[in-house]
CSV table of C-alpha atoms in Angstrom, one decimal:
chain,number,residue,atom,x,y,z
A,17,UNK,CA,-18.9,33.1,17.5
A,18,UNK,CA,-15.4,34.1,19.4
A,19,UNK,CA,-15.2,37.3,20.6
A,20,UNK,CA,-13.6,40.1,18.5
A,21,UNK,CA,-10.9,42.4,19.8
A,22,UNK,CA,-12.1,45.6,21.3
A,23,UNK,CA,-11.2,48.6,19.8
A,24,UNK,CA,-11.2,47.7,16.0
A,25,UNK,CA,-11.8,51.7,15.2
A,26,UNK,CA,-11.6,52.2,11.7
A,27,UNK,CA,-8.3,51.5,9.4
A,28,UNK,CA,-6.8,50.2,12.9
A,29,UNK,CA,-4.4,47.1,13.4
A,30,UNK,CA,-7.4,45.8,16.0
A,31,UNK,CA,-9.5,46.2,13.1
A,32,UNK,CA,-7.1,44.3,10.7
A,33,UNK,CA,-7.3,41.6,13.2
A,34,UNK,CA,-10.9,42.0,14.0
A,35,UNK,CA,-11.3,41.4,9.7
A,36,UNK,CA,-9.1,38.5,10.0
A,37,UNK,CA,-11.0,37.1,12.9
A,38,UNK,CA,-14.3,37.2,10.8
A,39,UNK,CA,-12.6,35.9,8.0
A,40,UNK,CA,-11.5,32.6,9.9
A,41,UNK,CA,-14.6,32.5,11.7
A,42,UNK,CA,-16.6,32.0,7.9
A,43,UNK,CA,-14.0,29.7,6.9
A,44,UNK,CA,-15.1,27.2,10.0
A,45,UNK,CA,-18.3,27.6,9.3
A,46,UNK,CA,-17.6,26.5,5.4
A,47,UNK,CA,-18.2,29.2,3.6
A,48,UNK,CA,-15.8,30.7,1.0
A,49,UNK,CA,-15.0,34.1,2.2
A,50,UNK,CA,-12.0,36.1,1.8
A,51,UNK,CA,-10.3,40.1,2.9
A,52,UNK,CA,-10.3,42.8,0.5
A,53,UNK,CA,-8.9,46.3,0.9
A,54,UNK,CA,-9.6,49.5,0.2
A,55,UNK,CA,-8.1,53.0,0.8
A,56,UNK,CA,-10.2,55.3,2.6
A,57,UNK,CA,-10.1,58.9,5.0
A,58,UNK,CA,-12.0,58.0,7.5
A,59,UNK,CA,-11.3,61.3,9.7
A,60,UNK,CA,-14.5,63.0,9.3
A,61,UNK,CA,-14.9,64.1,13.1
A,62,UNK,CA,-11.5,65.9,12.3
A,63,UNK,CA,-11.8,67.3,9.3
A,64,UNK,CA,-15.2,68.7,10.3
A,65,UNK,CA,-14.0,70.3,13.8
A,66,UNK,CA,-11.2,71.5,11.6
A,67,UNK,CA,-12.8,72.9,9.1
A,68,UNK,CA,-15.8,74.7,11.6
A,69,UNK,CA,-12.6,76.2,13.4
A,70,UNK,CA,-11.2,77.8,10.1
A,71,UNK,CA,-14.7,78.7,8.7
A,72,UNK,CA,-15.1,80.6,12.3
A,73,UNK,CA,-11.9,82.4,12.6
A,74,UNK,CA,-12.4,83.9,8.9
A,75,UNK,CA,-15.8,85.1,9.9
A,76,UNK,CA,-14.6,86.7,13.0
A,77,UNK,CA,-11.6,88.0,10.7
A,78,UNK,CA,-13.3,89.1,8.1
A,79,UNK,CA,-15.7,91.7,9.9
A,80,UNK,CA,-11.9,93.8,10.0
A,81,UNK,CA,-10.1,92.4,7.3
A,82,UNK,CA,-12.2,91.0,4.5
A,83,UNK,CA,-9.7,89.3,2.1
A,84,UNK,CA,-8.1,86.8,4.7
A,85,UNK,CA,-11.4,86.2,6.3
A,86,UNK,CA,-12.3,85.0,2.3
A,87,UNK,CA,-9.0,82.7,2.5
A,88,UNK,CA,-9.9,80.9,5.9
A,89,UNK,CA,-13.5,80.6,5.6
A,90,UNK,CA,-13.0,79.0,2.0
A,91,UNK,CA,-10.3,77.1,3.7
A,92,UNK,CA,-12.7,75.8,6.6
A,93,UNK,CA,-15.3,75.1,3.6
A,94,UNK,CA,-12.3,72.9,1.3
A,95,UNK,CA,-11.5,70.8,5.0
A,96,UNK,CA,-14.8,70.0,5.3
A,97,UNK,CA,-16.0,69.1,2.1
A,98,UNK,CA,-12.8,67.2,0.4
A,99,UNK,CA,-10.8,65.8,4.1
A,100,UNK,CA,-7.6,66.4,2.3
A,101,UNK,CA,-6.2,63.8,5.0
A,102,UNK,CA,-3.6,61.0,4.2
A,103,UNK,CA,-5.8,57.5,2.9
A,104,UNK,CA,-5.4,55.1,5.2
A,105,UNK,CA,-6.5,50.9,4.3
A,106,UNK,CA,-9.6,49.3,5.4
A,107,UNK,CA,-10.6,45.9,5.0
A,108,UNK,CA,-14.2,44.1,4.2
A,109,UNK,CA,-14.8,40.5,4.6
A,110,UNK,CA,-17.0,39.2,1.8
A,111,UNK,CA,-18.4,36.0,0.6
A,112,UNK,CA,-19.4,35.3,-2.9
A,113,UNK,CA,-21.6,36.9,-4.7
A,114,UNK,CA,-24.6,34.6,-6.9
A,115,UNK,CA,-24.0,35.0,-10.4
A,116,UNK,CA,-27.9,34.6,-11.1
A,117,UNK,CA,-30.9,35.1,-9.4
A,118,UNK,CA,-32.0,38.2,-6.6
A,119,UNK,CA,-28.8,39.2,-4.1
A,120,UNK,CA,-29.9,38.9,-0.4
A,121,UNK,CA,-27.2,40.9,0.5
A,122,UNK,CA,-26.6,40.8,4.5
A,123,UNK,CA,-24.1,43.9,5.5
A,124,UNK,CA,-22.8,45.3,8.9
A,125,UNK,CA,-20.2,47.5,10.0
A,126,UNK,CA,-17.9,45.2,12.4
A,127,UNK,CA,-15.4,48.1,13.4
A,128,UNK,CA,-16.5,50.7,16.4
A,129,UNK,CA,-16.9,54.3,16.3
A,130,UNK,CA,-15.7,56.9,18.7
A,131,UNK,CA,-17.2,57.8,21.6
A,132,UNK,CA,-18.3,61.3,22.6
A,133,UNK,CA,-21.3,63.2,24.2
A,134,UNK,CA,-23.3,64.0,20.4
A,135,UNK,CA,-24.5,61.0,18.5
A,136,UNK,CA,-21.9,61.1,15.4
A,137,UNK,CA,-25.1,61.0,13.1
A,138,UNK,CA,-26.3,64.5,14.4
A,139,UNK,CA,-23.1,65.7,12.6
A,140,UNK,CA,-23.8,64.2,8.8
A,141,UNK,CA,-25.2,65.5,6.5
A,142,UNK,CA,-24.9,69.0,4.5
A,143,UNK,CA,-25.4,71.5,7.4
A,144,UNK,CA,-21.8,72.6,8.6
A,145,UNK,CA,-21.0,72.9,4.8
A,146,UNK,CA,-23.7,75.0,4.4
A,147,UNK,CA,-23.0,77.2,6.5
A,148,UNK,CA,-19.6,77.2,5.8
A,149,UNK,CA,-20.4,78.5,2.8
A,150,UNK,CA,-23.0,80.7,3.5
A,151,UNK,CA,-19.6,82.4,5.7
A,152,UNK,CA,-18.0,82.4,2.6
A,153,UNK,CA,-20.4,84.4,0.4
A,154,UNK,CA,-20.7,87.1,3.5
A,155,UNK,CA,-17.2,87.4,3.6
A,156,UNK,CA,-17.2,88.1,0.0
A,157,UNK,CA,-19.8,90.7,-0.3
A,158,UNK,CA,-17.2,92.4,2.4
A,159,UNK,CA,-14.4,92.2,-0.1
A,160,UNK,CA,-16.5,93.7,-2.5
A,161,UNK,CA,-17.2,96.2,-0.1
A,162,UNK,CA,-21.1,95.2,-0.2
A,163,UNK,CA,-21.7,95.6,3.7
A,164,UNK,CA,-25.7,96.1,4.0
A,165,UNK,CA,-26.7,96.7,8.0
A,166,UNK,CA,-28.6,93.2,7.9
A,167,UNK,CA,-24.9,91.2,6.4
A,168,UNK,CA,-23.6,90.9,10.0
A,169,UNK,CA,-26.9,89.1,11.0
A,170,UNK,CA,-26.9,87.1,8.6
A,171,UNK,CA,-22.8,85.6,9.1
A,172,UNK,CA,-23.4,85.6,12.9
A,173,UNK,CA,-26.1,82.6,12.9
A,174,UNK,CA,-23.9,80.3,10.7
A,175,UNK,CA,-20.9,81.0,13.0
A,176,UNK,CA,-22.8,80.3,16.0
A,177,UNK,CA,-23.6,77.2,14.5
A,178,UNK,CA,-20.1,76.5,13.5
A,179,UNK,CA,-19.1,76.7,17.0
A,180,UNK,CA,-21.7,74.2,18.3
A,181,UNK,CA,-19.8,72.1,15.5
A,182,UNK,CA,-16.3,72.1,16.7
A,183,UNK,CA,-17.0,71.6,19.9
A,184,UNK,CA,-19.2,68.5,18.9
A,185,UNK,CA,-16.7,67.6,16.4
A,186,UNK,CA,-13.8,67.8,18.1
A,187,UNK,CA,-15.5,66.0,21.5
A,188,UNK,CA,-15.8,62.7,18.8
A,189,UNK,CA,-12.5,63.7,17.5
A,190,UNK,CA,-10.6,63.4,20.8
A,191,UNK,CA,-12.6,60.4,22.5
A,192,UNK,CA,-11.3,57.2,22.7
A,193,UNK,CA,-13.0,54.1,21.0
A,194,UNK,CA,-15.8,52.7,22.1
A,195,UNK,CA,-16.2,49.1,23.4
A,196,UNK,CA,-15.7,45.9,21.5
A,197,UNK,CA,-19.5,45.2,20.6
A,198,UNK,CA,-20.0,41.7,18.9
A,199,UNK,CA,-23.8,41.9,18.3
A,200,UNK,CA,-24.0,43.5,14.9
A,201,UNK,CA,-21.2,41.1,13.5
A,202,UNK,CA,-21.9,38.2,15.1
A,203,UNK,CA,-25.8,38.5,14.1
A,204,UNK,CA,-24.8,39.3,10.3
A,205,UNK,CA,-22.4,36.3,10.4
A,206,UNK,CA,-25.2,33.5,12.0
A,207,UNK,CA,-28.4,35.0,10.1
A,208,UNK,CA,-25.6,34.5,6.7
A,209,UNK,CA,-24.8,31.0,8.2
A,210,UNK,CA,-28.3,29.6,8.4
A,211,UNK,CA,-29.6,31.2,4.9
A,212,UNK,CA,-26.7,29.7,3.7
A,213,UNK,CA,-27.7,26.4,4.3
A,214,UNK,CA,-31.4,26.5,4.1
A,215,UNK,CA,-31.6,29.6,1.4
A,216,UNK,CA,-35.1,31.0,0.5
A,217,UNK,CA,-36.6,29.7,-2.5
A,218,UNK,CA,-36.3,33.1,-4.4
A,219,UNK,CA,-32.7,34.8,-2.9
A,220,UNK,CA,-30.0,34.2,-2.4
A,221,UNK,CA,-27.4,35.5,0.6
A,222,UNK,CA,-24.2,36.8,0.5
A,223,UNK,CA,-22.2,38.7,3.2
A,224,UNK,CA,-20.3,41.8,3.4
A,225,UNK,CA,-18.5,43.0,6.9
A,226,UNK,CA,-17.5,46.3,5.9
A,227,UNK,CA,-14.3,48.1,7.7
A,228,UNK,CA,-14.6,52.3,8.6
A,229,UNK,CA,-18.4,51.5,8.3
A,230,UNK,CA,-18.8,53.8,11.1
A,231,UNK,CA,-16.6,56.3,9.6
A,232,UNK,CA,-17.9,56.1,6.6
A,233,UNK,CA,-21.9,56.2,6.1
A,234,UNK,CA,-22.6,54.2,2.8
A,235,UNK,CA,-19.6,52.0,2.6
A,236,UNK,CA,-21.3,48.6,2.1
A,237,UNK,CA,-23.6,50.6,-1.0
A,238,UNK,CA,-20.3,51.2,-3.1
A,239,UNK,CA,-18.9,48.0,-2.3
A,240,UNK,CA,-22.4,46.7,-3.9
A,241,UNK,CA,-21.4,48.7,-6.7
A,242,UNK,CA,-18.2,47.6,-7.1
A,243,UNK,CA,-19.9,44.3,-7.2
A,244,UNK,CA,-21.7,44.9,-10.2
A,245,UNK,CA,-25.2,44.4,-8.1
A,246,UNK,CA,-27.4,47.1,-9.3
A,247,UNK,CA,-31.1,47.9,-7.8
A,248,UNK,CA,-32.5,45.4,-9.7
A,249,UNK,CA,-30.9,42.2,-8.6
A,250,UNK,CA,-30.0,42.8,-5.0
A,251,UNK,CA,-32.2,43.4,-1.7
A,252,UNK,CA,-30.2,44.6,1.1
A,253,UNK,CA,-30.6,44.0,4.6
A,254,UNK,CA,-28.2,46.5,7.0
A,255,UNK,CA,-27.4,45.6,10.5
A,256,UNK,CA,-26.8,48.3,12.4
A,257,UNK,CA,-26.5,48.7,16.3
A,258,UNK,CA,-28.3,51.5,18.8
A,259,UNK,CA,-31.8,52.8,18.2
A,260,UNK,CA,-33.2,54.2,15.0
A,261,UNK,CA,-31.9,58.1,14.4
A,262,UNK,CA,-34.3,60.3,12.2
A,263,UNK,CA,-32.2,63.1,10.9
């Protein structure tokens, strides 16, 4: 398989080209394949480091002025949670899907995601919402003037975790893209090509190249969805690059 352009970060024009690339690249092989999009917010890193920074600055705020600490750590905890960031279009490259029988469905991420010093995986998950909320209730208990001695211990460990956050966050947020790897795609594309042709007796293989897959943990399980494939009629094998991470 050609090379794909380098720096296909997610809802990029080098990802736009990196979709059409794949797409052309099925269609030589003779498969029927085609580009849909989809409208995503793929700025996790930057909502996160923004909403750390705001959940921070109303704990520190609050300890002298309780009711805009409340606003900004709430703030922090909205960022966080709903990205309230302009959608931006993402593309997958899919081939049909079997009407009958058990899915083998093959999925990969073919953009690249940022670079930085902290695995971006370290950062999923529920944590710095947590503990942006856990800022929230102590700053609340301070506007309802419920200040026990052990209240400022308990805000000072989610804020120091906040801070690890940002700078994590905004390290990812800030670094470029990282290099043009072909593996992942290029092995999703030739292990589709050969079951393809020579299918196993009781699945049957389809492939989805999902855009923002970095960016966006789970994309090629709502695109399943979206598909109509439920648990019941489709296996799914994920192609992912670097070593396993155990949260």
């Amino acid at each position: 398989m050609r090379s794909l352009v380098e720096g296909r970060g997610a809802c990029t024009d080098a990802e736009r080209r990196a979709a059409l690339a794949l797409h052309d690249e099925l269609r030589s092989r003779g498969h029927e394949a085609w580009v849909e999009t989809h409208w995503v917010r793929p700025q996790w890193a930057t909502a996160l480091a923004l909403g750390a920074l705001l959940a921070v600055a109303g704990s520190l705020i609050a300890t002298a002025a309780p009711v805009p600490g409340l606003i900004a750590a709430v703030a922090g905890l909205v960022v966080m949670v709903a990205r309230p960031f302009p959608r931006r279009a993402t593309q997958h490259v899919l081939t049909e899907v079997p009407q009958d029988g058990v899915v083998l469905a093959i999925a990969a991420a073919y953009d690249v995601p940022r670079g930085g010093t902290i695995d971006p995986r370290r950062l999923r998950g529920p944590a710095p919402a947590l503990c942006a909320a856990l800022i929230v209730a102590t700053a609340a208990a301070r506007v309802a003037d419920y200040e026990p001695g052990w209240l400022g211990a308990v805000q000072l460990v989610p804020t120091i975790a906040l801070l690890l956050v940002l700078a994590a966050a905004a390290d990812i947020a800030l670094s470029s893209w990282a290099g043009g790897e072909d593996a992942v795609p290029a092995t999703a594309v030739t292990l589709f090509d050969e079951l393809a042709r020579d299918p196993p007796r009781t699945l049957r293989p389809a492939l989805l190249l999902v855009g923002a897959g970095h960016a966006l943990p789970g994309a090629a399980a709502r695109q399943l969805r979206r598909e109509g494939l439920g648990a019941e009629r489709v296996v799914v094998l994920q192609i992912v690059d670097g070593p396993p991470f155990w949260a």
